[in-house]
PDB file of N, CA and C in Angstrom:
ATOM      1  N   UNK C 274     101.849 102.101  80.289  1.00 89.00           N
ATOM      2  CA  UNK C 274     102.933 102.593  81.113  1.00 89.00           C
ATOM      3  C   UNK C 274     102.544 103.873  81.881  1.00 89.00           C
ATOM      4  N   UNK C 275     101.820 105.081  81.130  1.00 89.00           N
ATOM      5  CA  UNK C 275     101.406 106.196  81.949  1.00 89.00           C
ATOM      6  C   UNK C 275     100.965 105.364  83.046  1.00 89.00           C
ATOM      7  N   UNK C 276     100.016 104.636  82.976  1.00 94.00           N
ATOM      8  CA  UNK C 276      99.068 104.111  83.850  1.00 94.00           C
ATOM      9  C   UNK C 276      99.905 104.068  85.450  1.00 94.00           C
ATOM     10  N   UNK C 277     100.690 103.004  84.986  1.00 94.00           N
ATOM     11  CA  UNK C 277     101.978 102.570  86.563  1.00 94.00           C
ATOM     12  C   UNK C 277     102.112 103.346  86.723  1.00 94.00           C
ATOM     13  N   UNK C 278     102.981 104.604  86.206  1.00 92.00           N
ATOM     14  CA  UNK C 278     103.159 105.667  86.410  1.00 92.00           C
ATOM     15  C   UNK C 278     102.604 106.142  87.349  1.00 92.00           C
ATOM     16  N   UNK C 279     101.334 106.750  87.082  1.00 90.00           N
ATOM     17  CA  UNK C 279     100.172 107.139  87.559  1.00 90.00           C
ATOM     18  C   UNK C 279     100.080 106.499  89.251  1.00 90.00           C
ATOM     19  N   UNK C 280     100.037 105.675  89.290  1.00 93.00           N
ATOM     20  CA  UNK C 280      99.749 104.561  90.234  1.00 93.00           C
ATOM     21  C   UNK C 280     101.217 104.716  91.478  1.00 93.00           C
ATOM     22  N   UNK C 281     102.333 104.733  90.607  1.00 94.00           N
ATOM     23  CA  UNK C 281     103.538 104.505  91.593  1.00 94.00           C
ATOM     24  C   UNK C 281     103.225 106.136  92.328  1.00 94.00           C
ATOM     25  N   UNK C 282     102.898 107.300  91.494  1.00 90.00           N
ATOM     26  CA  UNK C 282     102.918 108.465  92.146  1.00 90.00           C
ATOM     27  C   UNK C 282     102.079 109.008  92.909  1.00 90.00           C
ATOM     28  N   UNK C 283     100.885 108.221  93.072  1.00 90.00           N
ATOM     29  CA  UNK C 283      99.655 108.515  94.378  1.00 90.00           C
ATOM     30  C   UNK C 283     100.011 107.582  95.261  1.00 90.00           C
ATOM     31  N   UNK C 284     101.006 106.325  95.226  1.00 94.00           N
ATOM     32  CA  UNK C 284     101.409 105.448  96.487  1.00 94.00           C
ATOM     33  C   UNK C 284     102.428 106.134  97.196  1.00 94.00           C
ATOM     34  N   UNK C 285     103.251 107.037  96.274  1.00 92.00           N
ATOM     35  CA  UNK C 285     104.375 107.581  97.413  1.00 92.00           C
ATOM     36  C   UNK C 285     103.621 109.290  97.449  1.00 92.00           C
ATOM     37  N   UNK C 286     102.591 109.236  97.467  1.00 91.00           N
ATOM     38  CA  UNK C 286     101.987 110.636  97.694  1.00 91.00           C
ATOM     39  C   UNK C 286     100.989 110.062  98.813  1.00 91.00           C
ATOM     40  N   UNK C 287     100.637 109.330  98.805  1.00 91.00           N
ATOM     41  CA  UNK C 287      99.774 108.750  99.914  1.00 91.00           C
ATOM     42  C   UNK C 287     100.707 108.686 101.594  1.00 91.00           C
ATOM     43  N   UNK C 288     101.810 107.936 101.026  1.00 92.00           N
ATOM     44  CA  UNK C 288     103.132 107.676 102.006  1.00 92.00           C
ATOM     45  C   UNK C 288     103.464 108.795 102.751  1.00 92.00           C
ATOM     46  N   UNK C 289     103.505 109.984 102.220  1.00 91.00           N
ATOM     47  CA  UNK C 289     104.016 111.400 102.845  1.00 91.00           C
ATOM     48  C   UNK C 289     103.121 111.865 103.112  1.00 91.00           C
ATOM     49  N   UNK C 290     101.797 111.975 102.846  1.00 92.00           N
ATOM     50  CA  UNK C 290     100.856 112.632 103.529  1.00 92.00           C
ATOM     51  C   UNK C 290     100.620 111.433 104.884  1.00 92.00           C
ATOM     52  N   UNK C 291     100.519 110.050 105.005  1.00 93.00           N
ATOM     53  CA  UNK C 291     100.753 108.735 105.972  1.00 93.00           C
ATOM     54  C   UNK C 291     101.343 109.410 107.105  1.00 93.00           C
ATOM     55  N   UNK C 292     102.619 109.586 106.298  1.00 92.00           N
ATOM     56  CA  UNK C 292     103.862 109.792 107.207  1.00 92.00           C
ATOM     57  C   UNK C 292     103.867 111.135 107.780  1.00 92.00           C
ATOM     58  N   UNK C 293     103.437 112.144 107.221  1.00 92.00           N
ATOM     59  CA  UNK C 293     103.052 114.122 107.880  1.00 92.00           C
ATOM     60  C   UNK C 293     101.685 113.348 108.946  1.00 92.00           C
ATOM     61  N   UNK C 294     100.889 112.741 108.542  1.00 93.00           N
ATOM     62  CA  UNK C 294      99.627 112.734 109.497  1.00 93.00           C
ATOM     63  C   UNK C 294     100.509 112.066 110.810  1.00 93.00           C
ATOM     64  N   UNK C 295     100.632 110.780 110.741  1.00 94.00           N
ATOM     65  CA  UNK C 295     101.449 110.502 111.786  1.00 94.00           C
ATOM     66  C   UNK C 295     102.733 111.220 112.622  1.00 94.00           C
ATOM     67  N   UNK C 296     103.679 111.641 112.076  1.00 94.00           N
ATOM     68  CA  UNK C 296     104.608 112.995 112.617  1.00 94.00           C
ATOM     69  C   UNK C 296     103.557 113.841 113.448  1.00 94.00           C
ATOM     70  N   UNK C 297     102.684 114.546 112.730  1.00 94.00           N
ATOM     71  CA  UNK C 297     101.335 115.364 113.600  1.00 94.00           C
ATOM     72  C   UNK C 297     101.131 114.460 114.424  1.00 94.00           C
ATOM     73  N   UNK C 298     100.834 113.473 114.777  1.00 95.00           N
ATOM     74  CA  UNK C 298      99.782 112.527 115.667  1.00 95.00           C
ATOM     75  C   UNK C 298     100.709 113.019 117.015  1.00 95.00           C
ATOM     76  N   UNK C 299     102.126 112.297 116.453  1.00 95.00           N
ATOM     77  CA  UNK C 299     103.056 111.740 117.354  1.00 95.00           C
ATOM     78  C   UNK C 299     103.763 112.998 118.176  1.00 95.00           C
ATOM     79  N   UNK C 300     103.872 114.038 117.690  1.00 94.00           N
ATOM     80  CA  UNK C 300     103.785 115.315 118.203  1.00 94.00           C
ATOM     81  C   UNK C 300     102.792 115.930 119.120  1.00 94.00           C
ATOM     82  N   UNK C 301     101.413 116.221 119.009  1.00 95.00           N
ATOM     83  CA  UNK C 301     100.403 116.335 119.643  1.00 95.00           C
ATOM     84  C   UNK C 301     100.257 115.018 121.024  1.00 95.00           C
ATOM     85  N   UNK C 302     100.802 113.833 120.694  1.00 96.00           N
ATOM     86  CA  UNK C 302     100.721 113.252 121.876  1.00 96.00           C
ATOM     87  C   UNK C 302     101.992 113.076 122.808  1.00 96.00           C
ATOM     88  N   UNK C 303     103.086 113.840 122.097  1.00 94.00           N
ATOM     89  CA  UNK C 303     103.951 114.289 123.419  1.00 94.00           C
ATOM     90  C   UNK C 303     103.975 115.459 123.980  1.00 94.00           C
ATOM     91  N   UNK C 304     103.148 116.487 122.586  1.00 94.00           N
ATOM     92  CA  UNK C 304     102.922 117.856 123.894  1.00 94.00           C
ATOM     93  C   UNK C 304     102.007 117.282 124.730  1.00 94.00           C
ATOM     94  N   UNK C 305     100.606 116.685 124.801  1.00 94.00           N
ATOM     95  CA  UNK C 305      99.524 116.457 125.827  1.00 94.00           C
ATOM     96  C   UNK C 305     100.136 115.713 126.664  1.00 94.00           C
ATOM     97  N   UNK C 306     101.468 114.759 126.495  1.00 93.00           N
ATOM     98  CA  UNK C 306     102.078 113.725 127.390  1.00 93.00           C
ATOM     99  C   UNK C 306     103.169 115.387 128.643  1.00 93.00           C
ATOM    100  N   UNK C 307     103.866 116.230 127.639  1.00 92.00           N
ATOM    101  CA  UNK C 307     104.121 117.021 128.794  1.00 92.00           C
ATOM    102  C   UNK C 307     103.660 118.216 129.616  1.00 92.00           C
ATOM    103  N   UNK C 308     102.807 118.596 129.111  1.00 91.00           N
ATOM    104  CA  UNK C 308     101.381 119.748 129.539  1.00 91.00           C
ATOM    105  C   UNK C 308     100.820 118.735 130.260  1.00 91.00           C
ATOM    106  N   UNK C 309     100.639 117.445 130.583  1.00 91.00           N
ATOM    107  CA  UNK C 309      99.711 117.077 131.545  1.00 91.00           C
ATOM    108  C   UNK C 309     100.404 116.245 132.841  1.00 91.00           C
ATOM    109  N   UNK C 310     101.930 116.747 132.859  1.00 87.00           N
ATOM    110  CA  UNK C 310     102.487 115.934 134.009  1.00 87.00           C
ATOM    111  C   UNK C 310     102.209 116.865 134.906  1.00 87.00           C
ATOM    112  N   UNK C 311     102.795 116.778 136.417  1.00 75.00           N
ATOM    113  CA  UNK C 311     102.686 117.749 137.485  1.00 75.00           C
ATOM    114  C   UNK C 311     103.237 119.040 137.340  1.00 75.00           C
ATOM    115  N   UNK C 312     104.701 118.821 135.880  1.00 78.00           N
ATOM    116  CA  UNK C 312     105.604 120.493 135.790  1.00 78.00           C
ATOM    117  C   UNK C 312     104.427 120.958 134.854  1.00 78.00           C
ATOM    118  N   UNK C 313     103.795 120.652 134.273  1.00 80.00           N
ATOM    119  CA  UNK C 313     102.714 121.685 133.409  1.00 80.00           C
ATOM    120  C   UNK C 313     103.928 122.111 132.720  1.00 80.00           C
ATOM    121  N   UNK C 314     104.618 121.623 132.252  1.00 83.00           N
ATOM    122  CA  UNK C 314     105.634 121.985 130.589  1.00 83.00           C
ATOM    123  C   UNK C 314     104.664 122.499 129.524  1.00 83.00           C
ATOM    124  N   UNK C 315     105.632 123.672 128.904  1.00 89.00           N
ATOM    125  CA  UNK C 315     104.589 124.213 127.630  1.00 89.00           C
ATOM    126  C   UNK C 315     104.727 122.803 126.844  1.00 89.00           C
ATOM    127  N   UNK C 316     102.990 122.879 126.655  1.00 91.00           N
ATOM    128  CA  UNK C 316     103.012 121.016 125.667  1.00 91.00           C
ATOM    129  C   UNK C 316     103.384 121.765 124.248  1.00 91.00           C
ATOM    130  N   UNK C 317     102.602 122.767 124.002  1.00 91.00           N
ATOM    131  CA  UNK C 317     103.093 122.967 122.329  1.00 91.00           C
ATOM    132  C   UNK C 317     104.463 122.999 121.928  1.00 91.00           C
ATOM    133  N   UNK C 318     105.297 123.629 122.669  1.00 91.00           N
ATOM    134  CA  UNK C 318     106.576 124.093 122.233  1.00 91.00           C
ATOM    135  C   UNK C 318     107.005 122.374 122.531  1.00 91.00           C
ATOM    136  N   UNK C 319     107.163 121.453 123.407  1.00 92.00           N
ATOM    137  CA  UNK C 319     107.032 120.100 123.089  1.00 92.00           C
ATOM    138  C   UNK C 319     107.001 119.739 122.174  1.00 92.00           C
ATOM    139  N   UNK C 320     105.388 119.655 121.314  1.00 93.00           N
ATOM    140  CA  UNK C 320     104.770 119.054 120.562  1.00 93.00           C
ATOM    141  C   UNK C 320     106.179 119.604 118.774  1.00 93.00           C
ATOM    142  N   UNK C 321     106.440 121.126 118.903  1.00 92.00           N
ATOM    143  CA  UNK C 321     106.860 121.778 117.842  1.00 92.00           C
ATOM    144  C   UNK C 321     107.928 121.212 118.155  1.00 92.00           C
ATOM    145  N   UNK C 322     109.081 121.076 119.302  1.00 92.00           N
ATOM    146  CA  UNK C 322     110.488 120.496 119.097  1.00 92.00           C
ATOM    147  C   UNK C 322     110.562 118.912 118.604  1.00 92.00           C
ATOM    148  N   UNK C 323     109.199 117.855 119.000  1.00 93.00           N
ATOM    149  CA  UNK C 323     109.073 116.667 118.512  1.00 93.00           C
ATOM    150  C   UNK C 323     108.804 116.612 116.940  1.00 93.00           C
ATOM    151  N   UNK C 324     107.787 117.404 116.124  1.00 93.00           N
ATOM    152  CA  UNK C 324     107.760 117.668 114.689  1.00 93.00           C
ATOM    153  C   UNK C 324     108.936 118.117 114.146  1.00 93.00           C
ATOM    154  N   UNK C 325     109.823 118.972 115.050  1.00 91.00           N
ATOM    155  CA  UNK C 325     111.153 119.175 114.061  1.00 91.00           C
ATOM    156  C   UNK C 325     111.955 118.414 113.810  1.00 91.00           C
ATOM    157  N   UNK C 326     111.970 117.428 115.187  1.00 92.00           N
ATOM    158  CA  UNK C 326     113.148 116.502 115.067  1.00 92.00           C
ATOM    159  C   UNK C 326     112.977 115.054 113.823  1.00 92.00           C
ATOM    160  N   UNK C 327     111.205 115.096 113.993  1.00 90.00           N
ATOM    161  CA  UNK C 327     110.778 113.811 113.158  1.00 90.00           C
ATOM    162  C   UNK C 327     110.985 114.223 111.740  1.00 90.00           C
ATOM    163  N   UNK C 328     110.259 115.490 111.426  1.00 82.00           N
ATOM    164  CA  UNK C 328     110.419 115.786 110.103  1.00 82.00           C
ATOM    165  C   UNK C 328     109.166 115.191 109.232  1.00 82.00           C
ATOM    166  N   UNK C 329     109.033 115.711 108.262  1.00 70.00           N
ATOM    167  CA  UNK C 329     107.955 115.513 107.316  1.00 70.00           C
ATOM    168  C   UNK C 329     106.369 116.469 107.592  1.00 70.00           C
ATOM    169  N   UNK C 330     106.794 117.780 107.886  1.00 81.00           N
ATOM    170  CA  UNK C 330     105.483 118.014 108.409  1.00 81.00           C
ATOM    171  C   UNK C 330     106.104 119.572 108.810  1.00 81.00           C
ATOM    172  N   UNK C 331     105.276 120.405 107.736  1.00 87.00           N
ATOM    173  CA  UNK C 331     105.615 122.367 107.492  1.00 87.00           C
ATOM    174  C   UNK C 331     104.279 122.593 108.577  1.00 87.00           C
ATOM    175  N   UNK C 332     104.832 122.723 109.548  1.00 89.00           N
ATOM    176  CA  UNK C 332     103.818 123.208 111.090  1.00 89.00           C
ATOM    177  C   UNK C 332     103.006 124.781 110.599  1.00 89.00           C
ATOM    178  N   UNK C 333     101.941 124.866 110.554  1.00 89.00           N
ATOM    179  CA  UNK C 333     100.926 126.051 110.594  1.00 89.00           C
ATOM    180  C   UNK C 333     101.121 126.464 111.865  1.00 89.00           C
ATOM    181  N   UNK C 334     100.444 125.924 112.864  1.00 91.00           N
ATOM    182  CA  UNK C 334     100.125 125.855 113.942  1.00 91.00           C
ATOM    183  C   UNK C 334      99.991 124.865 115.143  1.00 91.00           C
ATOM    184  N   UNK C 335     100.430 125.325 116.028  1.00 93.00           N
ATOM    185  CA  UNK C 335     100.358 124.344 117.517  1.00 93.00           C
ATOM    186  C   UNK C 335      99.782 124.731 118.724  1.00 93.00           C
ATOM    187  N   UNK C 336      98.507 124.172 119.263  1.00 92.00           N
ATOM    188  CA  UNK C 336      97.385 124.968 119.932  1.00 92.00           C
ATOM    189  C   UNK C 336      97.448 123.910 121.271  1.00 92.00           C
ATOM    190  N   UNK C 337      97.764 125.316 122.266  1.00 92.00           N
ATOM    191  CA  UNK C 337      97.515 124.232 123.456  1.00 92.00           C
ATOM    192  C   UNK C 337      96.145 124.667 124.289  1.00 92.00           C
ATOM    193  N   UNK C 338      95.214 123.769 124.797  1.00 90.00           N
ATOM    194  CA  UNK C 338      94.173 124.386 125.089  1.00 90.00           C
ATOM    195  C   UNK C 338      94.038 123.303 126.807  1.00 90.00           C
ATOM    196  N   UNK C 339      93.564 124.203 127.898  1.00 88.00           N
ATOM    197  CA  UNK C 339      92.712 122.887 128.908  1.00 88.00           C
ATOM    198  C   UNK C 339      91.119 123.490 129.366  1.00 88.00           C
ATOM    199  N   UNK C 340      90.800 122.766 129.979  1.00 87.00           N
ATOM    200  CA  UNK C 340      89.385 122.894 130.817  1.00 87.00           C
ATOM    201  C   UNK C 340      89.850 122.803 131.984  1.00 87.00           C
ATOM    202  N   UNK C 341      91.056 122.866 132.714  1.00 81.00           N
ATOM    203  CA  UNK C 341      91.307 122.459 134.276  1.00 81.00           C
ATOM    204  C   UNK C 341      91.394 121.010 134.625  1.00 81.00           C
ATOM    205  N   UNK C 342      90.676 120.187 133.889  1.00 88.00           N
ATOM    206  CA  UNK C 342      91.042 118.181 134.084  1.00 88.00           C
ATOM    207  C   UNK C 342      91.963 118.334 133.030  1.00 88.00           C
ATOM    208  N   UNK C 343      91.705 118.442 131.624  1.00 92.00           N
ATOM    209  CA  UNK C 343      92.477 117.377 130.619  1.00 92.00           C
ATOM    210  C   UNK C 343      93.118 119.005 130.035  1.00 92.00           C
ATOM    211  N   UNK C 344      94.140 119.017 129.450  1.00 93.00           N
ATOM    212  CA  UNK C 344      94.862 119.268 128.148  1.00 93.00           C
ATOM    213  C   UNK C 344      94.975 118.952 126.825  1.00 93.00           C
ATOM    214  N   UNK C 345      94.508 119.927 125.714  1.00 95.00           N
ATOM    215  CA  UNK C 345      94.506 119.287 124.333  1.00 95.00           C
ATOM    216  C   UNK C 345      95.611 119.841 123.651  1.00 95.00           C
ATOM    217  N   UNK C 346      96.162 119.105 122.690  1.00 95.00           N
ATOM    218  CA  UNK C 346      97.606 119.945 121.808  1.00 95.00           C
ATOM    219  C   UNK C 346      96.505 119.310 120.771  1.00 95.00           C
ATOM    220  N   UNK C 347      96.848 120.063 120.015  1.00 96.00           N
ATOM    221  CA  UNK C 347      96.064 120.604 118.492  1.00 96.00           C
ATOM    222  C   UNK C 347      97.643 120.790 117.786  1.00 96.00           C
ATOM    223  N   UNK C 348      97.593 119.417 116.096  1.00 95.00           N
ATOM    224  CA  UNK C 348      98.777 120.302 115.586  1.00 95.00           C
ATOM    225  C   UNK C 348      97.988 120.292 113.821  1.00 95.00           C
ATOM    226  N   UNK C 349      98.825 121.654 112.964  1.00 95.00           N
ATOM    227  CA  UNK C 349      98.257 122.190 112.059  1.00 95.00           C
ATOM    228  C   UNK C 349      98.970 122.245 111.151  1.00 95.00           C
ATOM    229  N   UNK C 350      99.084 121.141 110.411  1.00 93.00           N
ATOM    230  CA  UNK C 350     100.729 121.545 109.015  1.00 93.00           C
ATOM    231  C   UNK C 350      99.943 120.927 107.656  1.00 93.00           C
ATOM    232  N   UNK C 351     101.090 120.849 106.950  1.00 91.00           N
ATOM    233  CA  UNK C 351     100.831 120.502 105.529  1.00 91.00           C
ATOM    234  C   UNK C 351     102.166 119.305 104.993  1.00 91.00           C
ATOM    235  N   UNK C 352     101.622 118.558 104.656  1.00 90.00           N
ATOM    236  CA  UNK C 352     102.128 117.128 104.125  1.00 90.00           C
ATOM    237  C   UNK C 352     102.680 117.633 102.887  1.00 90.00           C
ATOM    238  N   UNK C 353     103.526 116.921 102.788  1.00 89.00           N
ATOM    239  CA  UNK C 353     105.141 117.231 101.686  1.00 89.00           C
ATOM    240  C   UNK C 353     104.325 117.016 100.114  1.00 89.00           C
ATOM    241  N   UNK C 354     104.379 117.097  99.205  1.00 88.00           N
ATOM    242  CA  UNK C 354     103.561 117.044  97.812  1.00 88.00           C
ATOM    243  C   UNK C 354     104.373 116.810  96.827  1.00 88.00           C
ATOM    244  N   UNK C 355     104.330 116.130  96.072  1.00 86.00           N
ATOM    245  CA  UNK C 355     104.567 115.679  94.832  1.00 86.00           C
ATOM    246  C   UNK C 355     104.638 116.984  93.877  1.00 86.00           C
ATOM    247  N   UNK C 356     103.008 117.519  93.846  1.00 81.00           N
ATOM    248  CA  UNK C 356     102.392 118.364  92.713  1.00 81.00           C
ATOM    249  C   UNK C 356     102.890 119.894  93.196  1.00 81.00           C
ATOM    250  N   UNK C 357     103.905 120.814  93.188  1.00 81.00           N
ATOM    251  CA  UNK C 357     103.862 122.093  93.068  1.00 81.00           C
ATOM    252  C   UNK C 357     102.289 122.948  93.358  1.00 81.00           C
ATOM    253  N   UNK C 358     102.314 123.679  94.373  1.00 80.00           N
ATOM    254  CA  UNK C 358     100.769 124.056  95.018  1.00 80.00           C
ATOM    255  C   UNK C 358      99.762 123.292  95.310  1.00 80.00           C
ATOM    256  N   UNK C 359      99.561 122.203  95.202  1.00 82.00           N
ATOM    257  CA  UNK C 359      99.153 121.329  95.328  1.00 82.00           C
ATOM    258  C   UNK C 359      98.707 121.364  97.375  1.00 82.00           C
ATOM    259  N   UNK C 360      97.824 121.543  98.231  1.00 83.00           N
ATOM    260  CA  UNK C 360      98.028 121.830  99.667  1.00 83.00           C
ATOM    261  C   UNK C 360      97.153 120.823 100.305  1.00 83.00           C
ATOM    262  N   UNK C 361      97.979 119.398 100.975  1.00 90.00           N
ATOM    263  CA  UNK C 361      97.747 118.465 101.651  1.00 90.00           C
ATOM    264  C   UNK C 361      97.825 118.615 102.755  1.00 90.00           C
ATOM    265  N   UNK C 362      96.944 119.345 103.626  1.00 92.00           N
ATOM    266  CA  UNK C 362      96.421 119.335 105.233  1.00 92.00           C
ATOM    267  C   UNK C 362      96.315 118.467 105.890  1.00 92.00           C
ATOM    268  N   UNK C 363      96.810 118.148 107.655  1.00 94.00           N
ATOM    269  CA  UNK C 363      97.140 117.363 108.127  1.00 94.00           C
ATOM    270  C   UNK C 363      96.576 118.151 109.555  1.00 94.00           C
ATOM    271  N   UNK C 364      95.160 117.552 110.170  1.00 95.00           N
ATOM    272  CA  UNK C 364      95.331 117.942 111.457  1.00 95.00           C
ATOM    273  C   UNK C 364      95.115 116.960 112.746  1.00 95.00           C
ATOM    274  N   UNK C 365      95.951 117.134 113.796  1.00 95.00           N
ATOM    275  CA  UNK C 365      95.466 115.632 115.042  1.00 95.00           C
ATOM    276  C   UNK C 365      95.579 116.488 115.971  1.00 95.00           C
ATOM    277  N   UNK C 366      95.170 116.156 116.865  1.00 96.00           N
ATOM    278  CA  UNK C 366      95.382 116.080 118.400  1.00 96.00           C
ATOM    279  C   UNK C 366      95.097 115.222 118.978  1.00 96.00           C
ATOM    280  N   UNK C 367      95.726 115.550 120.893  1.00 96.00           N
ATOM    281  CA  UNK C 367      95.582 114.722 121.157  1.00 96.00           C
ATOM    282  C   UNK C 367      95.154 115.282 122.739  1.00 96.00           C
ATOM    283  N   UNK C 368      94.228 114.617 123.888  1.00 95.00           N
ATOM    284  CA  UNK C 368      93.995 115.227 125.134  1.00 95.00           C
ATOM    285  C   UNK C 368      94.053 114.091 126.157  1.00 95.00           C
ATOM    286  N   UNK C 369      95.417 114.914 127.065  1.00 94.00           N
ATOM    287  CA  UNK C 369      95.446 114.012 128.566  1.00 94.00           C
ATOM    288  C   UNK C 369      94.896 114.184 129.570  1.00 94.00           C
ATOM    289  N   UNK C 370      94.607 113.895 130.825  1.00 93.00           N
ATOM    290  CA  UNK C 370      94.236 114.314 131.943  1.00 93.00           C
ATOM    291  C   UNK C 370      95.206 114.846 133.054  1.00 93.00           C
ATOM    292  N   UNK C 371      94.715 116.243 133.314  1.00 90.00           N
ATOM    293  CA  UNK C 371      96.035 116.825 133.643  1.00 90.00           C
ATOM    294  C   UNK C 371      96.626 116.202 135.062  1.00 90.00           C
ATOM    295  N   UNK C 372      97.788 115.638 135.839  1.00 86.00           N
ATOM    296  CA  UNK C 372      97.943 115.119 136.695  1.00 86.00           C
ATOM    297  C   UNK C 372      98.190 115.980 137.982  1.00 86.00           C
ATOM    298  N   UNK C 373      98.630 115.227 138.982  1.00 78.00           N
ATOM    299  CA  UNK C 373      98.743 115.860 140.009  1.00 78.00           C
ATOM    300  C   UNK C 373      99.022 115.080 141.205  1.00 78.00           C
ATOM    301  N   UNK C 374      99.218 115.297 142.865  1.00 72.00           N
ATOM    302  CA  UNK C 374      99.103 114.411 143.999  1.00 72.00           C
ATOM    303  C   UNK C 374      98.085 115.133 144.404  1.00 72.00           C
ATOM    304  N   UNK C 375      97.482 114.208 145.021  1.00 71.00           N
ATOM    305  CA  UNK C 375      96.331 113.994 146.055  1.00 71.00           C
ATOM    306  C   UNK C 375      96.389 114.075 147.275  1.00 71.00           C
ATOM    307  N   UNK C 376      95.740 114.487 148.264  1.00 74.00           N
ATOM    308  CA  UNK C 376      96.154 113.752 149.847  1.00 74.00           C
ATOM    309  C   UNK C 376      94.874 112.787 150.034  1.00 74.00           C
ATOM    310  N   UNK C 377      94.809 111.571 150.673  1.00 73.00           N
ATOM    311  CA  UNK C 377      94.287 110.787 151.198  1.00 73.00           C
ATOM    312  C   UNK C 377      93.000 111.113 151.987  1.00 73.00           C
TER     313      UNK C 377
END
């Protein structure tokens, strides 16, 4: 019985760290989705209002960086834990190409 035990509590510890990595993903690719339209929107503060709303995911940090073509959002948290101190790190980003019009 420990055993299941054992077993049921690294599947739903796996799940929340799953679920914090993805929240990060999905965050980082709507700040780079609004830092790289023509308004140049702050992508991080983006990226931080999309992690709040999803949930599952204590934000460190949210890094917006470009080279002049692309934009990167960088996000930096820690996945929810089972174990008391226990510190499950979670980092993604993601980089668009920054847009714009052209003339012909």
């Amino acid at each position: 019985m420990p055993v299941v035990l054992l077993m049921i509590w690294l599947i739903v510890q796996g799940g929340l760290w799953w679920h914090a990595r993805n929240v990060a993903l999905g965050g980082a690719q709507e700040g780079a989705r609004a830092a790289s339209a023509q308004t140049r929107a702050d992508g991080a503060a983006r990226a931080t209002e999309f992690i709040t709303r999803a949930g599952g995911l204590d934000i460190d940090t949210v890094a917006q960086t470009s080279d002049g073509d692309t934009v990167t959002i960088t996000v930096t948290g820690r996945s929810p834990s089972l174990i008391p101190g226990m510190d499950l790190s979670v980092t993604e980003s993601s980089t668009a190409p920054l847009k714009g019009w052209t003339t012909p």
